[in-house]
Short mmCIF file of N, CA, C and O in Angstrom, two decimals:
data_model
loop_
_atom_site.label_atom_id
_atom_site.label_comp_id
_atom_site.label_asym_id
_atom_site.label_seq_id
_atom_site.Cartn_x
_atom_site.Cartn_y
_atom_site.Cartn_z
N GLN C 1 -42.71 64.85 9.42
CA GLN C 1 -42.35 66.07 8.73
C GLN C 1 -41.24 65.77 7.73
O GLN C 1 -40.17 65.32 8.13
N ALA C 2 -41.50 65.97 6.47
CA ALA C 2 -40.51 65.70 5.44
C ALA C 2 -39.59 66.89 5.27
O ALA C 2 -39.99 68.04 5.47
N ARG C 3 -38.37 66.61 4.92
CA ARG C 3 -37.43 67.68 4.58
C ARG C 3 -36.92 67.45 3.17
O ARG C 3 -36.59 66.33 2.80
N LEU C 4 -36.86 68.52 2.42
CA LEU C 4 -36.38 68.48 1.05
C LEU C 4 -35.27 69.52 0.92
O LEU C 4 -35.45 70.67 1.34
N GLU C 5 -34.16 69.14 0.33
CA GLU C 5 -33.04 70.06 0.19
C GLU C 5 -32.52 70.03 -1.23
O GLU C 5 -32.01 69.00 -1.69
N GLU C 6 -32.62 71.16 -1.90
CA GLU C 6 -32.18 71.26 -3.28
C GLU C 6 -30.70 71.64 -3.38
O GLU C 6 -30.16 72.30 -2.50
N SER C 7 -30.10 71.25 -4.49
CA SER C 7 -28.73 71.66 -4.80
C SER C 7 -28.57 71.61 -6.31
O SER C 7 -29.42 71.06 -7.02
N GLY C 8 -27.49 72.21 -6.79
CA GLY C 8 -27.17 72.13 -8.21
C GLY C 8 -27.46 73.37 -9.01
O GLY C 8 -27.16 73.42 -10.21
N GLY C 9 -28.04 74.38 -8.39
CA GLY C 9 -28.29 75.61 -9.11
C GLY C 9 -26.99 76.33 -9.43
O GLY C 9 -25.92 75.96 -8.96
N GLY C 10 -27.08 77.33 -10.28
CA GLY C 10 -25.89 78.10 -10.65
C GLY C 10 -26.18 79.01 -11.81
O GLY C 10 -27.35 79.22 -12.18
N SER C 11 -25.11 79.55 -12.36
CA SER C 11 -25.22 80.47 -13.49
C SER C 11 -24.56 79.84 -14.71
O SER C 11 -23.40 79.44 -14.64
N VAL C 12 -25.30 79.77 -15.80
CA VAL C 12 -24.77 79.24 -17.05
C VAL C 12 -25.27 80.11 -18.19
O VAL C 12 -26.25 80.86 -18.04
N GLN C 13 -24.63 79.96 -19.32
CA GLN C 13 -25.06 80.70 -20.51
C GLN C 13 -26.21 79.98 -21.19
O GLN C 13 -26.39 78.76 -21.02
N ALA C 14 -26.95 80.72 -21.96
CA ALA C 14 -28.04 80.13 -22.72
C ALA C 14 -27.51 78.98 -23.58
O ALA C 14 -26.42 79.07 -24.16
N GLY C 15 -28.28 77.92 -23.62
CA GLY C 15 -27.87 76.73 -24.36
C GLY C 15 -27.17 75.70 -23.50
O GLY C 15 -26.97 74.55 -23.93
N GLY C 16 -26.81 76.09 -22.30
CA GLY C 16 -26.10 75.20 -21.39
C GLY C 16 -27.05 74.27 -20.65
O GLY C 16 -28.26 74.24 -20.89
N SER C 17 -26.47 73.52 -19.73
CA SER C 17 -27.22 72.52 -18.97
C SER C 17 -26.89 72.62 -17.48
O SER C 17 -25.80 73.05 -17.10
N LEU C 18 -27.85 72.21 -16.69
CA LEU C 18 -27.67 72.07 -15.24
C LEU C 18 -28.47 70.87 -14.80
O LEU C 18 -29.49 70.53 -15.41
N ARG C 19 -28.02 70.25 -13.72
CA ARG C 19 -28.80 69.18 -13.11
C ARG C 19 -29.04 69.54 -11.65
O ARG C 19 -28.10 69.69 -10.87
N LEU C 20 -30.31 69.68 -11.33
CA LEU C 20 -30.69 69.93 -9.96
C LEU C 20 -30.94 68.62 -9.22
O LEU C 20 -31.42 67.66 -9.82
N SER C 21 -30.60 68.62 -7.94
CA SER C 21 -30.85 67.45 -7.11
C SER C 21 -31.67 67.86 -5.91
O SER C 21 -31.59 68.99 -5.44
N CYS C 22 -32.47 66.93 -5.42
CA CYS C 22 -33.28 67.16 -4.23
C CYS C 22 -33.14 65.96 -3.32
O CYS C 22 -33.60 64.87 -3.66
N ALA C 23 -32.49 66.17 -2.19
CA ALA C 23 -32.37 65.11 -1.21
C ALA C 23 -33.61 65.15 -0.32
O ALA C 23 -33.93 66.17 0.28
N ALA C 24 -34.32 64.03 -0.29
CA ALA C 24 -35.60 63.98 0.43
C ALA C 24 -35.48 63.10 1.67
O ALA C 24 -34.90 62.02 1.61
N SER C 25 -36.05 63.57 2.75
CA SER C 25 -36.04 62.76 3.97
C SER C 25 -37.14 61.72 3.94
O SER C 25 -37.13 60.80 4.74
N VAL C 26 -38.11 61.89 3.03
CA VAL C 26 -39.11 60.84 2.82
C VAL C 26 -38.64 59.96 1.69
O VAL C 26 -37.87 60.40 0.84
N SER C 27 -39.11 58.74 1.70
CA SER C 27 -38.74 57.86 0.60
C SER C 27 -39.44 58.33 -0.67
O SER C 27 -40.64 58.53 -0.69
N THR C 28 -38.66 58.52 -1.72
CA THR C 28 -39.26 58.93 -2.98
C THR C 28 -40.13 57.83 -3.57
O THR C 28 -40.82 58.04 -4.55
N ASN C 29 -40.08 56.66 -2.95
CA ASN C 29 -40.91 55.56 -3.43
C ASN C 29 -42.23 55.46 -2.66
O ASN C 29 -43.05 54.62 -2.95
N ASP C 30 -42.40 56.31 -1.66
CA ASP C 30 -43.65 56.34 -0.93
C ASP C 30 -44.73 57.01 -1.78
O ASP C 30 -44.48 57.47 -2.88
N ASN C 31 -45.92 57.08 -1.24
CA ASN C 31 -47.05 57.59 -2.01
C ASN C 31 -47.05 59.12 -2.05
O ASN C 31 -47.92 59.77 -1.49
N TYR C 32 -46.06 59.65 -2.72
CA TYR C 32 -45.97 61.10 -2.92
C TYR C 32 -45.80 61.39 -4.39
O TYR C 32 -45.11 60.66 -5.11
N CYS C 33 -46.39 62.45 -4.82
CA CYS C 33 -46.04 63.05 -6.09
C CYS C 33 -44.81 63.91 -5.80
O CYS C 33 -44.85 64.78 -4.92
N MET C 34 -43.71 63.64 -6.47
CA MET C 34 -42.49 64.40 -6.30
C MET C 34 -42.31 65.30 -7.51
O MET C 34 -42.47 64.84 -8.66
N GLY C 35 -41.97 66.56 -7.28
CA GLY C 35 -41.86 67.45 -8.42
C GLY C 35 -41.04 68.68 -8.16
O GLY C 35 -40.42 68.83 -7.10
N TRP C 36 -41.02 69.52 -9.16
CA TRP C 36 -40.29 70.78 -9.12
C TRP C 36 -41.23 71.91 -9.57
O TRP C 36 -42.01 71.74 -10.51
N PHE C 37 -41.08 73.02 -8.89
CA PHE C 37 -41.71 74.23 -9.41
C PHE C 37 -40.67 75.34 -9.35
O PHE C 37 -39.63 75.21 -8.70
N ARG C 38 -40.94 76.44 -10.03
CA ARG C 38 -40.00 77.56 -10.05
C ARG C 38 -40.76 78.87 -9.87
O ARG C 38 -41.97 78.94 -10.12
N GLN C 39 -40.03 79.84 -9.46
CA GLN C 39 -40.59 81.18 -9.32
C GLN C 39 -39.55 82.20 -9.72
O GLN C 39 -38.50 82.32 -9.09
N ALA C 40 -39.85 82.91 -10.77
CA ALA C 40 -38.99 84.01 -11.21
C ALA C 40 -39.37 85.27 -10.45
O ALA C 40 -40.48 85.40 -9.94
N ALA C 41 -38.44 86.19 -10.40
CA ALA C 41 -38.66 87.44 -9.67
C ALA C 41 -39.90 88.16 -10.21
O ALA C 41 -40.02 88.37 -11.42
N GLY C 42 -40.80 88.48 -9.33
CA GLY C 42 -41.99 89.22 -9.71
C GLY C 42 -43.05 88.42 -10.42
O GLY C 42 -44.03 88.99 -10.94
N LYS C 43 -42.88 87.10 -10.47
CA LYS C 43 -43.84 86.27 -11.19
C LYS C 43 -44.45 85.21 -10.28
O LYS C 43 -43.95 84.94 -9.18
N GLU C 44 -45.52 84.60 -10.75
CA GLU C 44 -46.16 83.54 -10.01
C GLU C 44 -45.34 82.25 -10.09
O GLU C 44 -44.51 82.08 -10.98
N ARG C 45 -45.61 81.37 -9.18
CA ARG C 45 -44.98 80.05 -9.23
C ARG C 45 -45.47 79.29 -10.46
O ARG C 45 -46.61 79.46 -10.89
N GLU C 46 -44.61 78.44 -10.96
CA GLU C 46 -44.96 77.62 -12.13
C GLU C 46 -44.48 76.20 -11.90
O GLU C 46 -43.30 75.98 -11.63
N GLY C 47 -45.38 75.25 -12.00
CA GLY C 47 -44.99 73.86 -11.94
C GLY C 47 -44.11 73.54 -13.14
O GLY C 47 -44.47 73.87 -14.27
N VAL C 48 -42.99 72.90 -12.92
CA VAL C 48 -42.04 72.60 -14.00
C VAL C 48 -42.16 71.15 -14.43
O VAL C 48 -42.30 70.85 -15.61
N ALA C 49 -42.10 70.24 -13.46
CA ALA C 49 -42.15 68.82 -13.77
C ALA C 49 -42.56 68.06 -12.52
O ALA C 49 -42.28 68.52 -11.40
N ALA C 50 -43.20 66.93 -12.71
CA ALA C 50 -43.61 66.11 -11.58
C ALA C 50 -43.63 64.65 -11.98
O ALA C 50 -43.76 64.33 -13.17
N LEU C 51 -43.48 63.81 -10.98
CA LEU C 51 -43.35 62.38 -11.24
C LEU C 51 -44.37 61.63 -10.41
O LEU C 51 -44.36 61.70 -9.18
N GLU C 52 -45.26 60.91 -11.10
CA GLU C 52 -46.25 60.09 -10.42
C GLU C 52 -45.56 58.83 -9.90
O GLU C 52 -44.48 58.44 -10.37
N ARG C 53 -46.20 58.13 -8.93
CA ARG C 53 -45.61 56.92 -8.39
C ARG C 53 -45.52 55.81 -9.44
O ARG C 53 -44.72 54.88 -9.30
N ASP C 54 -46.33 55.88 -10.47
CA ASP C 54 -46.26 54.83 -11.49
C ASP C 54 -45.21 55.12 -12.54
O ASP C 54 -45.11 54.41 -13.53
N GLY C 55 -44.44 56.20 -12.31
CA GLY C 55 -43.35 56.53 -13.22
C GLY C 55 -43.70 57.50 -14.31
O GLY C 55 -42.82 57.92 -15.07
N VAL C 56 -44.95 57.87 -14.42
CA VAL C 56 -45.34 58.83 -15.44
C VAL C 56 -44.88 60.22 -15.04
O VAL C 56 -45.12 60.67 -13.93
N ALA C 57 -44.21 60.88 -15.97
CA ALA C 57 -43.73 62.23 -15.73
C ALA C 57 -44.59 63.24 -16.48
O ALA C 57 -45.06 62.96 -17.59
N VAL C 58 -44.81 64.37 -15.85
CA VAL C 58 -45.55 65.45 -16.50
C VAL C 58 -44.68 66.69 -16.49
O VAL C 58 -43.90 66.90 -15.57
N TYR C 59 -44.83 67.48 -17.55
CA TYR C 59 -43.98 68.66 -17.71
C TYR C 59 -44.81 69.87 -18.12
O TYR C 59 -45.83 69.75 -18.81
N ALA C 60 -44.32 71.03 -17.74
CA ALA C 60 -44.88 72.27 -18.25
C ALA C 60 -44.54 72.35 -19.74
O ALA C 60 -43.48 71.91 -20.16
N ASP C 61 -45.43 72.93 -20.51
CA ASP C 61 -45.19 73.06 -21.96
C ASP C 61 -43.89 73.81 -22.22
O ASP C 61 -43.19 73.52 -23.19
N SER C 62 -43.56 74.74 -21.36
CA SER C 62 -42.39 75.58 -21.58
C SER C 62 -41.07 74.83 -21.45
O SER C 62 -40.03 75.33 -21.89
N VAL C 63 -41.10 73.63 -20.86
CA VAL C 63 -39.85 72.90 -20.66
C VAL C 63 -39.85 71.53 -21.34
O VAL C 63 -38.84 70.82 -21.31
N LYS C 64 -40.96 71.15 -21.95
CA LYS C 64 -41.03 69.84 -22.61
C LYS C 64 -39.94 69.71 -23.65
O LYS C 64 -39.69 70.61 -24.44
N GLY C 65 -39.30 68.55 -23.64
CA GLY C 65 -38.23 68.29 -24.60
C GLY C 65 -36.88 68.82 -24.15
O GLY C 65 -35.86 68.51 -24.77
N ARG C 66 -36.86 69.62 -23.11
CA ARG C 66 -35.59 70.18 -22.63
C ARG C 66 -35.25 69.70 -21.22
O ARG C 66 -34.08 69.53 -20.89
N PHE C 67 -36.25 69.51 -20.37
CA PHE C 67 -36.05 69.10 -18.99
C PHE C 67 -36.49 67.65 -18.82
O PHE C 67 -37.44 67.20 -19.45
N THR C 68 -35.80 66.95 -17.92
CA THR C 68 -36.17 65.58 -17.60
C THR C 68 -36.14 65.39 -16.09
O THR C 68 -35.13 65.69 -15.44
N ILE C 69 -37.23 64.88 -15.55
CA ILE C 69 -37.31 64.59 -14.12
C ILE C 69 -37.04 63.10 -13.92
O ILE C 69 -37.49 62.26 -14.72
N SER C 70 -36.30 62.79 -12.86
CA SER C 70 -36.01 61.39 -12.57
C SER C 70 -35.74 61.26 -11.08
O SER C 70 -35.65 62.26 -10.36
N GLU C 71 -35.62 60.03 -10.64
CA GLU C 71 -35.36 59.83 -9.21
C GLU C 71 -34.49 58.60 -9.00
O GLU C 71 -34.48 57.68 -9.82
N ASP C 72 -33.77 58.63 -7.90
CA ASP C 72 -33.00 57.48 -7.44
C ASP C 72 -33.65 57.05 -6.13
O ASP C 72 -33.42 57.66 -5.09
N ASN C 73 -34.50 56.03 -6.22
CA ASN C 73 -35.24 55.61 -5.04
C ASN C 73 -34.34 55.07 -3.94
O ASN C 73 -34.63 55.18 -2.77
N ALA C 74 -33.23 54.48 -4.33
CA ALA C 74 -32.32 53.91 -3.33
C ALA C 74 -31.70 55.00 -2.48
O ALA C 74 -31.42 54.80 -1.29
N LYS C 75 -31.49 56.17 -3.09
CA LYS C 75 -30.86 57.27 -2.37
C LYS C 75 -31.87 58.34 -1.95
O LYS C 75 -31.49 59.32 -1.30
N ASN C 76 -33.13 58.17 -2.34
CA ASN C 76 -34.16 59.18 -2.06
C ASN C 76 -33.75 60.55 -2.59
O ASN C 76 -33.79 61.57 -1.89
N ILE C 77 -33.33 60.57 -3.85
CA ILE C 77 -32.95 61.82 -4.50
C ILE C 77 -33.79 62.00 -5.75
O ILE C 77 -33.95 61.08 -6.55
N LEU C 78 -34.30 63.18 -5.90
CA LEU C 78 -35.05 63.58 -7.09
C LEU C 78 -34.15 64.49 -7.92
O LEU C 78 -33.47 65.35 -7.37
N TYR C 79 -34.19 64.29 -9.23
CA TYR C 79 -33.35 65.08 -10.11
C TYR C 79 -34.19 65.87 -11.11
O TYR C 79 -35.30 65.48 -11.45
N LEU C 80 -33.60 66.94 -11.60
CA LEU C 80 -34.16 67.67 -12.73
C LEU C 80 -33.01 68.02 -13.65
O LEU C 80 -32.18 68.88 -13.33
N GLN C 81 -32.92 67.29 -14.76
CA GLN C 81 -31.91 67.58 -15.78
C GLN C 81 -32.45 68.66 -16.69
O GLN C 81 -33.52 68.47 -17.30
N MET C 82 -31.72 69.74 -16.80
CA MET C 82 -32.18 70.88 -17.60
C MET C 82 -31.18 71.13 -18.73
O MET C 82 -30.02 71.45 -18.46
N ASN C 83 -31.63 70.97 -19.96
CA ASN C 83 -30.80 71.19 -21.13
C ASN C 83 -31.35 72.34 -21.96
O ASN C 83 -32.50 72.75 -21.78
N SER C 84 -30.52 72.82 -22.87
CA SER C 84 -30.92 73.91 -23.77
C SER C 84 -31.56 75.05 -22.99
O SER C 84 -32.63 75.56 -23.34
N LEU C 85 -30.90 75.45 -21.95
CA LEU C 85 -31.45 76.46 -21.06
C LEU C 85 -31.59 77.81 -21.75
O LEU C 85 -30.76 78.18 -22.61
N LYS C 86 -32.62 78.53 -21.36
CA LYS C 86 -32.93 79.84 -21.93
C LYS C 86 -32.95 80.88 -20.82
O LYS C 86 -33.19 80.55 -19.66
N PRO C 87 -32.74 82.13 -21.17
CA PRO C 87 -32.80 83.18 -20.13
C PRO C 87 -34.13 83.16 -19.37
O PRO C 87 -34.14 83.45 -18.16
N GLU C 88 -35.21 82.80 -20.03
CA GLU C 88 -36.51 82.77 -19.36
C GLU C 88 -36.65 81.62 -18.37
O GLU C 88 -37.65 81.53 -17.65
N ASP C 89 -35.65 80.74 -18.30
CA ASP C 89 -35.64 79.69 -17.28
C ASP C 89 -35.06 80.20 -15.97
O ASP C 89 -35.08 79.48 -14.96
N THR C 90 -34.55 81.40 -15.96
CA THR C 90 -34.00 81.99 -14.75
C THR C 90 -35.06 82.08 -13.67
O THR C 90 -36.13 82.65 -13.88
N ALA C 91 -34.79 81.48 -12.51
CA ALA C 91 -35.77 81.45 -11.42
C ALA C 91 -35.17 80.73 -10.23
O ALA C 91 -34.11 80.10 -10.34
N MET C 92 -35.88 80.81 -9.13
CA MET C 92 -35.58 79.95 -8.00
C MET C 92 -36.35 78.66 -8.23
O MET C 92 -37.56 78.70 -8.52
N TYR C 93 -35.68 77.54 -8.11
CA TYR C 93 -36.28 76.25 -8.33
C TYR C 93 -36.47 75.53 -7.01
O TYR C 93 -35.53 75.44 -6.19
N TYR C 94 -37.66 75.00 -6.82
CA TYR C 94 -38.00 74.34 -5.56
C TYR C 94 -38.40 72.89 -5.82
O TYR C 94 -39.13 72.59 -6.76
N CYS C 95 -37.95 72.03 -4.94
CA CYS C 95 -38.39 70.65 -4.91
C CYS C 95 -39.63 70.56 -4.05
O CYS C 95 -39.74 71.28 -3.04
N ALA C 96 -40.55 69.70 -4.41
CA ALA C 96 -41.80 69.61 -3.66
C ALA C 96 -42.30 68.18 -3.60
O ALA C 96 -41.99 67.36 -4.47
N ALA C 97 -43.08 67.92 -2.57
CA ALA C 97 -43.71 66.62 -2.41
C ALA C 97 -45.16 66.83 -2.01
O ALA C 97 -45.46 67.66 -1.15
N GLU C 98 -46.04 66.09 -2.65
CA GLU C 98 -47.47 66.18 -2.38
C GLU C 98 -47.99 64.77 -2.17
O GLU C 98 -47.78 63.91 -3.02
N ALA C 99 -48.63 64.53 -1.04
CA ALA C 99 -49.18 63.20 -0.78
C ALA C 99 -50.19 62.83 -1.86
O ALA C 99 -51.02 63.64 -2.24
N GLY C 100 -50.07 61.61 -2.33
CA GLY C 100 -51.01 61.14 -3.35
C GLY C 100 -50.49 61.36 -4.75
O GLY C 100 -49.34 61.11 -5.05
N THR C 101 -51.34 61.86 -5.61
CA THR C 101 -51.00 61.99 -7.03
C THR C 101 -50.59 63.41 -7.38
O THR C 101 -50.64 64.31 -6.55
N CYS C 102 -50.19 63.57 -8.64
CA CYS C 102 -49.82 64.87 -9.15
C CYS C 102 -51.03 65.57 -9.78
O CYS C 102 -50.87 66.48 -10.61
N TYR C 103 -52.21 65.14 -9.39
CA TYR C 103 -53.42 65.74 -9.93
C TYR C 103 -53.37 67.25 -9.78
O TYR C 103 -53.06 67.78 -8.73
N GLY C 104 -53.70 67.91 -10.87
CA GLY C 104 -53.72 69.37 -10.85
C GLY C 104 -52.46 70.00 -11.38
O GLY C 104 -52.40 71.23 -11.56
N PHE C 105 -51.44 69.19 -11.64
CA PHE C 105 -50.21 69.75 -12.21
C PHE C 105 -50.56 70.41 -13.53
O PHE C 105 -51.27 69.87 -14.34
N GLY C 106 -50.01 71.57 -13.74
CA GLY C 106 -50.29 72.33 -14.96
C GLY C 106 -51.21 73.49 -14.70
O GLY C 106 -51.19 74.47 -15.44
N ALA C 107 -52.00 73.36 -13.65
CA ALA C 107 -52.83 74.48 -13.25
C ALA C 107 -52.01 75.43 -12.40
O ALA C 107 -51.13 74.98 -11.65
N PRO C 108 -52.26 76.72 -12.50
CA PRO C 108 -51.45 77.67 -11.72
C PRO C 108 -51.44 77.39 -10.23
O PRO C 108 -50.44 77.62 -9.56
N ALA C 109 -52.52 76.84 -9.71
CA ALA C 109 -52.63 76.64 -8.27
C ALA C 109 -51.81 75.47 -7.77
O ALA C 109 -51.60 75.33 -6.56
N TRP C 110 -51.36 74.60 -8.68
CA TRP C 110 -50.69 73.38 -8.24
C TRP C 110 -49.47 73.68 -7.38
O TRP C 110 -49.21 73.00 -6.40
N ALA C 111 -48.72 74.70 -7.74
CA ALA C 111 -47.47 74.99 -7.06
C ALA C 111 -47.66 75.67 -5.73
O ALA C 111 -46.69 75.95 -5.03
N TYR C 112 -48.89 75.97 -5.38
CA TYR C 112 -49.18 76.59 -4.09
C TYR C 112 -49.87 75.57 -3.19
O TYR C 112 -50.69 74.80 -3.62
N GLY C 113 -49.51 75.58 -1.92
CA GLY C 113 -50.17 74.69 -1.00
C GLY C 113 -49.71 73.25 -1.04
O GLY C 113 -50.41 72.35 -0.60
N LEU C 114 -48.55 72.99 -1.63
CA LEU C 114 -48.01 71.64 -1.65
C LEU C 114 -47.64 71.23 -0.23
O LEU C 114 -47.31 72.05 0.61
N ASP C 115 -47.69 69.93 0.00
CA ASP C 115 -47.47 69.46 1.37
C ASP C 115 -46.07 69.81 1.89
O ASP C 115 -45.89 70.22 3.05
N TYR C 116 -45.07 69.63 1.04
CA TYR C 116 -43.71 69.92 1.45
C TYR C 116 -42.96 70.61 0.31
O TYR C 116 -43.19 70.30 -0.86
N GLN C 117 -42.05 71.48 0.66
CA GLN C 117 -41.17 72.08 -0.33
C GLN C 117 -39.85 72.42 0.31
O GLN C 117 -39.77 72.59 1.54
N GLY C 118 -38.79 72.49 -0.51
CA GLY C 118 -37.49 72.87 -0.01
C GLY C 118 -37.31 74.38 0.00
O GLY C 118 -38.26 75.12 -0.28
N LYS C 119 -36.10 74.82 0.28
CA LYS C 119 -35.82 76.26 0.35
C LYS C 119 -35.44 76.84 -1.00
O LYS C 119 -35.36 78.05 -1.16
N GLY C 120 -35.18 75.98 -1.96
CA GLY C 120 -34.93 76.45 -3.31
C GLY C 120 -33.47 76.55 -3.66
O GLY C 120 -32.59 76.65 -2.79
N THR C 121 -33.20 76.52 -4.95
CA THR C 121 -31.85 76.73 -5.48
C THR C 121 -31.98 77.65 -6.70
O THR C 121 -32.89 77.48 -7.52
N LEU C 122 -31.09 78.62 -6.79
CA LEU C 122 -31.22 79.65 -7.81
C LEU C 122 -30.56 79.23 -9.11
O LEU C 122 -29.40 78.79 -9.12
N VAL C 123 -31.27 79.40 -10.19
CA VAL C 123 -30.77 79.14 -11.53
C VAL C 123 -30.80 80.45 -12.31
O VAL C 123 -31.85 81.09 -12.40
N THR C 124 -29.64 80.81 -12.85
CA THR C 124 -29.53 82.06 -13.61
C THR C 124 -28.95 81.76 -14.98
O THR C 124 -27.87 81.17 -15.08
N ILE C 125 -29.69 82.12 -16.01
CA ILE C 125 -29.25 81.85 -17.37
C ILE C 125 -28.99 83.19 -18.08
O ILE C 125 -29.90 84.04 -18.17
N SER C 126 -27.79 83.35 -18.56
CA SER C 126 -27.43 84.59 -19.25
C SER C 126 -27.47 84.38 -20.76
O SER C 126 -27.20 83.29 -21.27
N SER C 127 -27.81 85.45 -21.45
CA SER C 127 -27.92 85.37 -22.92
C SER C 127 -26.59 85.63 -23.59
O SER C 127 -25.63 86.06 -22.96
#
């Protein structure tokens, strides 16, 4: 049973930056797709970014060029660097792990039914 614990959320003004961290009890170098999804109040989940084991990163169109996913395999920590934040980025952000590949990322269903997810960290962006 994997455990994922997010941290780093908070409140910032539009244009600011935050870095989210996810401490994983599984090795981030194991055969998992590691990623982030978010859920704003009253909205569906949205995959934000994910990292394949070969190092290829995939991003939602809404965050491309602003967010960067990375990992520290030695520490089993997954990161999400978020720059140029917008009010529409306000959401609860969840770390997730899915055995195998990130196949299906970008489809609405990807963020549902993932093998493991954390409890989330809240990000609030004010205008």
